[in-house]
mmCIF file of C-alpha atoms in Angstrom:
data_model
loop_
_atom_site.group_PDB
_atom_site.id
_atom_site.type_symbol
_atom_site.label_atom_id
_atom_site.label_comp_id
_atom_site.label_asym_id
_atom_site.label_seq_id
_atom_site.Cartn_x
_atom_site.Cartn_y
_atom_site.Cartn_z
ATOM 1 C CA UNK A 1111 123.905 151.989 114.350
ATOM 2 C CA UNK A 1112 123.403 148.257 113.990
ATOM 3 C CA UNK A 1113 125.833 146.480 111.679
ATOM 4 C CA UNK A 1114 125.223 142.814 110.862
ATOM 5 C CA UNK A 1115 126.945 140.449 108.473
ATOM 6 C CA UNK A 1116 126.578 137.258 106.458
ATOM 7 C CA UNK A 1117 129.910 135.464 106.085
ATOM 8 C CA UNK A 1118 129.716 132.342 103.892
ATOM 9 C CA UNK A 1119 132.648 130.154 102.867
ATOM 10 C CA UNK A 1120 132.899 129.470 99.117
ATOM 11 C CA UNK A 1121 133.444 125.730 99.532
ATOM 12 C CA UNK A 1122 129.940 124.623 98.569
ATOM 13 C CA UNK A 1123 126.606 125.959 97.384
ATOM 14 C CA UNK A 1124 124.334 127.966 99.647
ATOM 15 C CA UNK A 1125 121.137 126.242 100.831
ATOM 16 C CA UNK A 1126 117.944 127.288 102.595
ATOM 17 C CA UNK A 1127 119.704 127.416 105.956
ATOM 18 C CA UNK A 1128 122.117 129.998 104.582
ATOM 19 C CA UNK A 1129 119.195 131.927 103.096
ATOM 20 C CA UNK A 1130 117.448 132.032 106.459
ATOM 21 C CA UNK A 1131 120.613 133.235 108.185
ATOM 22 C CA UNK A 1132 121.282 135.923 105.577
ATOM 23 C CA UNK A 1133 117.673 137.145 105.673
ATOM 24 C CA UNK A 1134 117.736 137.295 109.473
ATOM 25 C CA UNK A 1135 120.920 139.405 109.485
ATOM 26 C CA UNK A 1136 119.652 141.586 106.633
ATOM 27 C CA UNK A 1137 116.281 142.289 108.214
ATOM 28 C CA UNK A 1138 117.630 143.008 111.692
ATOM 29 C CA UNK A 1139 119.928 145.644 110.215
ATOM 30 C CA UNK A 1140 117.402 147.178 107.829
ATOM 31 C CA UNK A 1141 114.631 147.390 110.432
ATOM 32 C CA UNK A 1142 116.968 149.448 112.623
ATOM 33 C CA UNK A 1143 118.264 151.618 109.787
ATOM 34 C CA UNK A 1144 121.610 149.846 109.970
ATOM 35 C CA UNK A 1145 123.983 148.132 107.579
ATOM 36 C CA UNK A 1146 124.105 144.542 106.332
ATOM 37 C CA UNK A 1147 127.539 143.311 105.245
ATOM 38 C CA UNK A 1148 128.668 140.434 103.045
ATOM 39 C CA UNK A 1149 132.073 138.963 103.877
ATOM 40 C CA UNK A 1150 133.490 136.030 101.921
ATOM 41 C CA UNK A 1151 135.444 133.673 104.204
ATOM 42 C CA UNK A 1152 137.792 132.277 101.576
ATOM 43 C CA UNK A 1153 140.793 130.868 103.458
ATOM 44 C CA UNK A 1154 139.769 127.225 103.260
ATOM 45 C CA UNK A 1155 142.643 126.252 100.984
ATOM 46 C CA UNK A 1156 141.890 124.475 97.755
ATOM 47 C CA UNK A 1157 138.236 124.100 98.736
ATOM 48 C CA UNK A 1158 137.670 127.865 98.362
ATOM 49 C CA UNK A 1159 136.328 128.604 94.888
ATOM 50 C CA UNK A 1160 136.046 132.186 93.533
ATOM 51 C CA UNK A 1161 133.196 131.127 91.228
ATOM 52 C CA UNK A 1162 131.091 130.208 94.259
ATOM 53 C CA UNK A 1163 131.565 133.682 95.727
ATOM 54 C CA UNK A 1164 130.039 135.082 92.519
ATOM 55 C CA UNK A 1165 127.225 132.555 92.846
ATOM 56 C CA UNK A 1166 126.559 133.713 96.421
ATOM 57 C CA UNK A 1167 126.100 137.289 95.229
ATOM 58 C CA UNK A 1168 123.565 136.140 92.642
ATOM 59 C CA UNK A 1169 121.747 134.105 95.300
ATOM 60 C CA UNK A 1170 121.447 137.064 97.683
ATOM 61 C CA UNK A 1171 120.267 139.337 94.892
ATOM 62 C CA UNK A 1172 117.671 136.704 93.894
ATOM 63 C CA UNK A 1173 116.368 136.754 97.476
ATOM 64 C CA UNK A 1174 115.953 140.529 97.255
ATOM 65 C CA UNK A 1175 118.664 141.411 99.771
ATOM 66 C CA UNK A 1176 120.837 144.537 99.711
ATOM 67 C CA UNK A 1177 124.316 144.566 101.185
ATOM 68 C CA UNK A 1178 127.704 146.211 101.359
ATOM 69 C CA UNK A 1179 130.598 143.891 100.616
ATOM 70 C CA UNK A 1180 133.767 144.063 102.683
ATOM 71 C CA UNK A 1181 137.213 142.597 102.071
ATOM 72 C CA UNK A 1182 137.362 138.787 101.913
ATOM 73 C CA UNK A 1183 139.428 136.888 104.441
ATOM 74 C CA UNK A 1184 142.132 136.181 101.872
ATOM 75 C CA UNK A 1185 143.036 139.888 102.059
ATOM 76 C CA UNK A 1186 143.308 139.877 105.862
ATOM 77 C CA UNK A 1187 146.053 137.319 106.469
ATOM 78 C CA UNK A 1188 148.471 139.825 108.006
ATOM 79 C CA UNK A 1189 145.915 140.782 110.663
ATOM 80 C CA UNK A 1190 145.571 137.140 111.725
ATOM 81 C CA UNK A 1191 149.323 136.708 111.908
ATOM 82 C CA UNK A 1192 149.714 139.889 113.961
ATOM 83 C CA UNK A 1193 147.020 138.853 116.436
ATOM 84 C CA UNK A 1194 148.531 135.396 116.830
ATOM 85 C CA UNK A 1195 151.945 136.924 117.444
ATOM 86 C CA UNK A 1196 150.451 139.153 120.137
ATOM 87 C CA UNK A 1197 149.021 136.123 121.914
ATOM 88 C CA UNK A 1198 152.262 134.205 121.453
ATOM 89 C CA UNK A 1199 154.352 137.056 122.872
ATOM 90 C CA UNK A 1200 152.455 136.904 126.173
ATOM 91 C CA UNK A 1201 152.795 133.122 126.408
ATOM 92 C CA UNK A 1202 149.214 132.174 125.533
ATOM 93 C CA UNK A 1203 149.940 130.061 122.438
ATOM 94 C CA UNK A 1204 151.931 126.868 122.129
ATOM 95 C CA UNK A 1205 152.855 124.733 119.109
ATOM 96 C CA UNK A 1206 151.220 121.371 118.499
ATOM 97 C CA UNK A 1207 152.518 118.829 115.982
ATOM 98 C CA UNK A 1208 149.865 116.169 116.698
ATOM 99 C CA UNK A 1209 147.995 114.601 113.814
ATOM 100 C CA UNK A 1210 144.291 113.808 114.088
ATOM 101 C CA UNK A 1211 145.000 110.118 114.532
ATOM 102 C CA UNK A 1212 147.538 110.839 117.288
ATOM 103 C CA UNK A 1213 145.012 113.016 119.086
ATOM 104 C CA UNK A 1214 142.340 110.319 118.834
ATOM 105 C CA UNK A 1215 144.675 107.671 120.248
ATOM 106 C CA UNK A 1216 145.670 109.964 123.118
ATOM 107 C CA UNK A 1217 142.032 110.745 123.871
ATOM 108 C CA UNK A 1218 141.163 107.068 123.980
ATOM 109 C CA UNK A 1219 144.114 106.280 126.227
ATOM 110 C CA UNK A 1220 143.177 109.063 128.632
ATOM 111 C CA UNK A 1221 139.451 108.332 128.507
ATOM 112 C CA UNK A 1222 138.745 111.876 127.300
ATOM 113 C CA UNK A 1223 135.279 112.459 125.880
ATOM 114 C CA UNK A 1224 133.901 115.323 123.848
ATOM 115 C CA UNK A 1225 136.825 115.800 121.479
ATOM 116 C CA UNK A 1226 138.987 117.850 123.844
ATOM 117 C CA UNK A 1227 142.660 118.074 122.981
ATOM 118 C CA UNK A 1228 144.540 115.893 125.521
ATOM 119 C CA UNK A 1229 147.425 118.351 125.931
ATOM 120 C CA UNK A 1230 150.078 116.116 124.383
ATOM 121 C CA UNK A 1231 152.280 119.003 123.225
ATOM 122 C CA UNK A 1232 151.527 121.412 126.048
ATOM 123 C CA UNK A 1233 154.610 122.515 127.962
ATOM 124 C CA UNK A 1234 157.029 120.595 125.755
ATOM 125 C CA UNK A 1235 160.247 122.157 124.487
ATOM 126 C CA UNK A 1236 161.436 119.161 122.460
ATOM 127 C CA UNK A 1237 159.039 119.425 119.545
ATOM 128 C CA UNK A 1238 160.392 119.277 116.009
ATOM 129 C CA UNK A 1239 158.977 122.532 114.669
ATOM 130 C CA UNK A 1240 160.199 121.661 111.190
ATOM 131 C CA UNK A 1241 157.157 119.402 111.136
ATOM 132 C CA UNK A 1242 153.762 120.898 110.303
ATOM 133 C CA UNK A 1243 152.285 122.349 113.457
ATOM 134 C CA UNK A 1244 149.391 124.472 114.607
ATOM 135 C CA UNK A 1245 149.269 126.983 117.455
ATOM 136 C CA UNK A 1246 146.869 126.289 120.323
ATOM 137 C CA UNK A 1247 145.486 128.624 122.973
ATOM 138 C CA UNK A 1248 146.547 127.730 126.512
ATOM 139 C CA UNK A 1249 143.064 128.039 127.963
ATOM 140 C CA UNK A 1250 144.107 127.817 131.608
ATOM 141 C CA UNK A 1251 146.563 130.693 131.240
ATOM 142 C CA UNK A 1252 144.132 132.722 129.154
ATOM 143 C CA UNK A 1253 141.269 132.412 131.629
ATOM 144 C CA UNK A 1254 143.521 133.103 134.608
ATOM 145 C CA UNK A 1255 144.396 136.488 133.176
ATOM 146 C CA UNK A 1256 140.924 137.841 132.433
ATOM 147 C CA UNK A 1257 138.665 137.034 135.372
ATOM 148 C CA UNK A 1258 134.894 136.798 134.890
ATOM 149 C CA UNK A 1259 133.581 137.722 131.449
ATOM 150 C CA UNK A 1260 130.039 138.198 130.153
ATOM 151 C CA UNK A 1261 128.552 138.186 126.688
ATOM 152 C CA UNK A 1262 124.993 139.065 125.664
ATOM 153 C CA UNK A 1263 122.686 137.171 123.340
ATOM 154 C CA UNK A 1264 119.366 138.688 122.276
ATOM 155 C CA UNK A 1265 117.542 135.479 123.221
ATOM 156 C CA UNK A 1266 119.588 134.052 126.092
ATOM 157 C CA UNK A 1267 120.450 137.348 127.780
ATOM 158 C CA UNK A 1268 123.692 137.668 129.747
ATOM 159 C CA UNK A 1269 125.927 134.605 129.553
ATOM 160 C CA UNK A 1270 128.991 133.939 131.698
ATOM 161 C CA UNK A 1271 132.023 132.976 129.621
ATOM 162 C CA UNK A 1272 132.928 129.329 130.182
ATOM 163 C CA UNK A 1273 134.994 127.899 127.296
ATOM 164 C CA UNK A 1274 136.139 124.743 129.115
ATOM 165 C CA UNK A 1275 134.179 122.486 126.756
ATOM 166 C CA UNK A 1276 136.520 123.581 123.961
ATOM 167 C CA UNK A 1277 139.823 123.096 125.752
ATOM 168 C CA UNK A 1278 142.985 124.385 124.078
ATOM 169 C CA UNK A 1279 141.521 125.354 120.713
ATOM 170 C CA UNK A 1280 143.563 125.830 117.557
ATOM 171 C CA UNK A 1281 144.250 129.497 116.793
ATOM 172 C CA UNK A 1282 146.560 129.145 113.780
ATOM 173 C CA UNK A 1283 146.027 126.014 111.714
ATOM 174 C CA UNK A 1284 148.670 123.811 110.156
ATOM 175 C CA UNK A 1285 147.283 124.102 106.668
ATOM 176 C CA UNK A 1286 145.515 127.485 106.627
ATOM 177 C CA UNK A 1287 146.230 131.009 107.856
ATOM 178 C CA UNK A 1288 143.924 131.000 110.881
ATOM 179 C CA UNK A 1289 141.198 129.091 112.644
ATOM 180 C CA UNK A 1290 137.561 130.099 112.352
ATOM 181 C CA UNK A 1291 137.651 131.291 115.962
ATOM 182 C CA UNK A 1292 140.434 133.818 115.393
ATOM 183 C CA UNK A 1293 139.509 134.938 111.877
ATOM 184 C CA UNK A 1294 135.799 135.540 112.527
ATOM 185 C CA UNK A 1295 136.500 137.379 115.779
ATOM 186 C CA UNK A 1296 139.068 139.693 114.204
ATOM 187 C CA UNK A 1297 136.993 140.277 111.083
ATOM 188 C CA UNK A 1298 133.852 141.227 112.982
ATOM 189 C CA UNK A 1299 135.855 143.780 114.946
ATOM 190 C CA UNK A 1300 137.537 145.169 111.825
ATOM 191 C CA UNK A 1301 134.208 145.453 109.999
ATOM 192 C CA UNK A 1302 132.474 147.220 112.878
ATOM 193 C CA UNK A 1303 129.891 144.477 113.362
ATOM 194 C CA UNK A 1304 127.717 145.325 116.365
ATOM 195 C CA UNK A 1305 125.290 142.387 116.191
ATOM 196 C CA UNK A 1306 126.724 138.982 115.260
ATOM 197 C CA UNK A 1307 123.897 136.938 113.745
ATOM 198 C CA UNK A 1308 124.404 133.208 113.221
ATOM 199 C CA UNK A 1309 122.837 129.833 113.884
ATOM 200 C CA UNK A 1310 122.265 128.445 117.353
ATOM 201 C CA UNK A 1311 124.751 125.659 116.617
ATOM 202 C CA UNK A 1312 127.503 128.282 117.003
ATOM 203 C CA UNK A 1313 126.235 129.486 120.381
ATOM 204 C CA UNK A 1314 128.946 127.539 122.306
ATOM 205 C CA UNK A 1315 131.734 128.987 120.135
ATOM 206 C CA UNK A 1316 130.863 132.454 121.396
ATOM 207 C CA UNK A 1317 132.551 131.618 124.703
ATOM 208 C CA UNK A 1318 135.869 131.354 122.858
ATOM 209 C CA UNK A 1319 135.212 134.428 120.731
ATOM 210 C CA UNK A 1320 134.376 136.588 123.747
ATOM 211 C CA UNK A 1321 137.595 135.409 125.413
ATOM 212 C CA UNK A 1322 139.635 136.290 122.325
ATOM 213 C CA UNK A 1323 138.057 139.748 122.240
ATOM 214 C CA UNK A 1324 139.208 140.321 125.795
ATOM 215 C CA UNK A 1325 142.723 139.010 125.177
ATOM 216 C CA UNK A 1326 143.172 141.123 122.034
ATOM 217 C CA UNK A 1327 141.457 144.290 123.253
ATOM 218 C CA UNK A 1328 138.662 144.116 120.665
ATOM 219 C CA UNK A 1329 135.207 145.730 120.872
ATOM 220 C CA UNK A 1330 132.429 143.484 122.173
ATOM 221 C CA UNK A 1331 129.264 143.188 120.030
ATOM 222 C CA UNK A 1332 125.955 141.625 120.959
ATOM 223 C CA UNK A 1333 124.937 138.262 119.478
ATOM 224 C CA UNK A 1334 121.750 136.946 117.915
ATOM 225 C CA UNK A 1335 121.788 133.153 117.609
ATOM 226 C CA UNK A 1336 118.798 132.207 115.495
ATOM 227 C CA UNK A 1337 117.010 128.901 115.111
ATOM 228 C CA UNK A 1338 118.221 126.357 112.562
ATOM 229 C CA UNK A 1339 116.403 124.950 109.593
ATOM 230 C CA UNK A 1340 115.975 121.181 109.745
ATOM 231 C CA UNK A 1341 115.276 118.654 107.009
ATOM 232 C CA UNK A 1342 112.529 116.025 107.112
ATOM 233 C CA UNK A 1343 114.787 113.771 109.229
ATOM 234 C CA UNK A 1344 115.197 116.552 111.782
ATOM 235 C CA UNK A 1345 118.839 117.168 110.807
ATOM 236 C CA UNK A 1346 120.461 120.545 110.236
ATOM 237 C CA UNK A 1347 120.746 121.538 106.587
ATOM 238 C CA UNK A 1348 124.369 121.228 105.477
ATOM 239 C CA UNK A 1349 126.503 121.431 102.356
ATOM 240 C CA UNK A 1350 128.100 118.063 103.061
ATOM 241 C CA UNK A 1351 124.707 116.321 103.050
ATOM 242 C CA UNK A 1352 123.767 117.811 99.709
ATOM 243 C CA UNK A 1353 120.952 120.027 100.972
ATOM 244 C CA UNK A 1354 119.075 121.623 98.025
ATOM 245 C CA UNK A 1355 121.022 124.615 96.783
ATOM 246 C CA UNK A 1356 119.747 128.138 96.222
ATOM 247 C CA UNK A 1357 121.565 128.193 92.885
ATOM 248 C CA UNK A 1358 119.587 125.191 91.678
ATOM 249 C CA UNK A 1359 116.297 126.765 92.771
ATOM 250 C CA UNK A 1360 117.266 130.015 91.084
ATOM 251 C CA UNK A 1361 118.267 128.277 87.853
ATOM 252 C CA UNK A 1362 114.909 126.481 87.833
ATOM 253 C CA UNK A 1363 113.241 129.908 87.802
ATOM 254 C CA UNK A 1364 111.780 129.655 91.278
ATOM 255 C CA UNK A 1365 110.665 132.953 92.798
ATOM 256 C CA UNK A 1366 113.406 134.128 95.157
ATOM 257 C CA UNK A 1367 111.325 136.940 96.637
ATOM 258 C CA UNK A 1368 108.506 134.518 97.450
ATOM 259 C CA UNK A 1369 110.967 132.083 98.999
ATOM 260 C CA UNK A 1370 112.391 134.875 101.152
ATOM 261 C CA UNK A 1371 108.902 135.715 102.420
ATOM 262 C CA UNK A 1372 108.217 132.042 103.156
ATOM 263 C CA UNK A 1373 111.397 131.885 105.192
ATOM 264 C CA UNK A 1374 110.440 135.035 107.081
ATOM 265 C CA UNK A 1375 107.005 133.595 107.854
ATOM 266 C CA UNK A 1376 108.392 130.096 108.520
ATOM 267 C CA UNK A 1377 106.170 128.495 105.871
ATOM 268 C CA UNK A 1378 108.939 126.426 104.397
ATOM 269 C CA UNK A 1379 108.944 124.245 101.274
ATOM 270 C CA UNK A 1380 110.060 120.653 100.854
ATOM 271 C CA UNK A 1381 109.511 119.353 104.366
ATOM 272 C CA UNK A 1382 111.943 121.875 105.838
ATOM 273 C CA UNK A 1383 111.119 123.106 109.326
ATOM 274 C CA UNK A 1384 112.559 125.291 112.059
ATOM 275 C CA UNK A 1385 114.026 123.695 115.144
ATOM 276 C CA UNK A 1386 112.004 124.017 118.322
ATOM 277 C CA UNK A 1387 112.578 127.305 120.101
#
């Protein structure tokens, strides 16, 4: 049975891009007689607002979607800690006390492009762990232990795992219980998700997630990375840019069912368009 999910973070209002993603996941599950899940990813510190989670439920109902809700991330902290400890016990995590500004200076000094962590704390045993620190994945060690890995996307087909563009990613953050990479990977496994549906902008992150599945002995789903909705400037819709919210449309008595059909048929309002396939 196909199980899909929509997993928004309650740190801003949902917009049309979220609606398109939720509808895609919902319809893929329903067409196959499967299950569509809602999971609230609420571990973003003070930015996570319970009132927005309630708003999300009203938005999805307005769009005519049906779902089963699973436990929010705030109730799963122990599972993240246990997984991180497992990775730490086999020598795959190391502490990092670097601040963002320190990382930027080190990148500039080393001529590193693309935002990769320069490895400042890697292999050091003189760190002051009383200072705030995150835990990073030692990518070289991790890849050396797993050999060749494959993951499958419904559009791209079989993809060879190659997470080098990410470098030593953060697994446990300084300020929050877990990184997106660890939390989403563990949650999808715990919820029995068989088809991970999300935007094509997250396609590269799947290399890391497939690696974590292998390291932690988790089941391997398939992925469906869908197209993104773009605004009239050709930019991805985003909370931080103030993209029109579903809540505002709903409160102005717009027809949510009609909007959902427009999104399905790609006849989109307000100059919004799909990215090129």
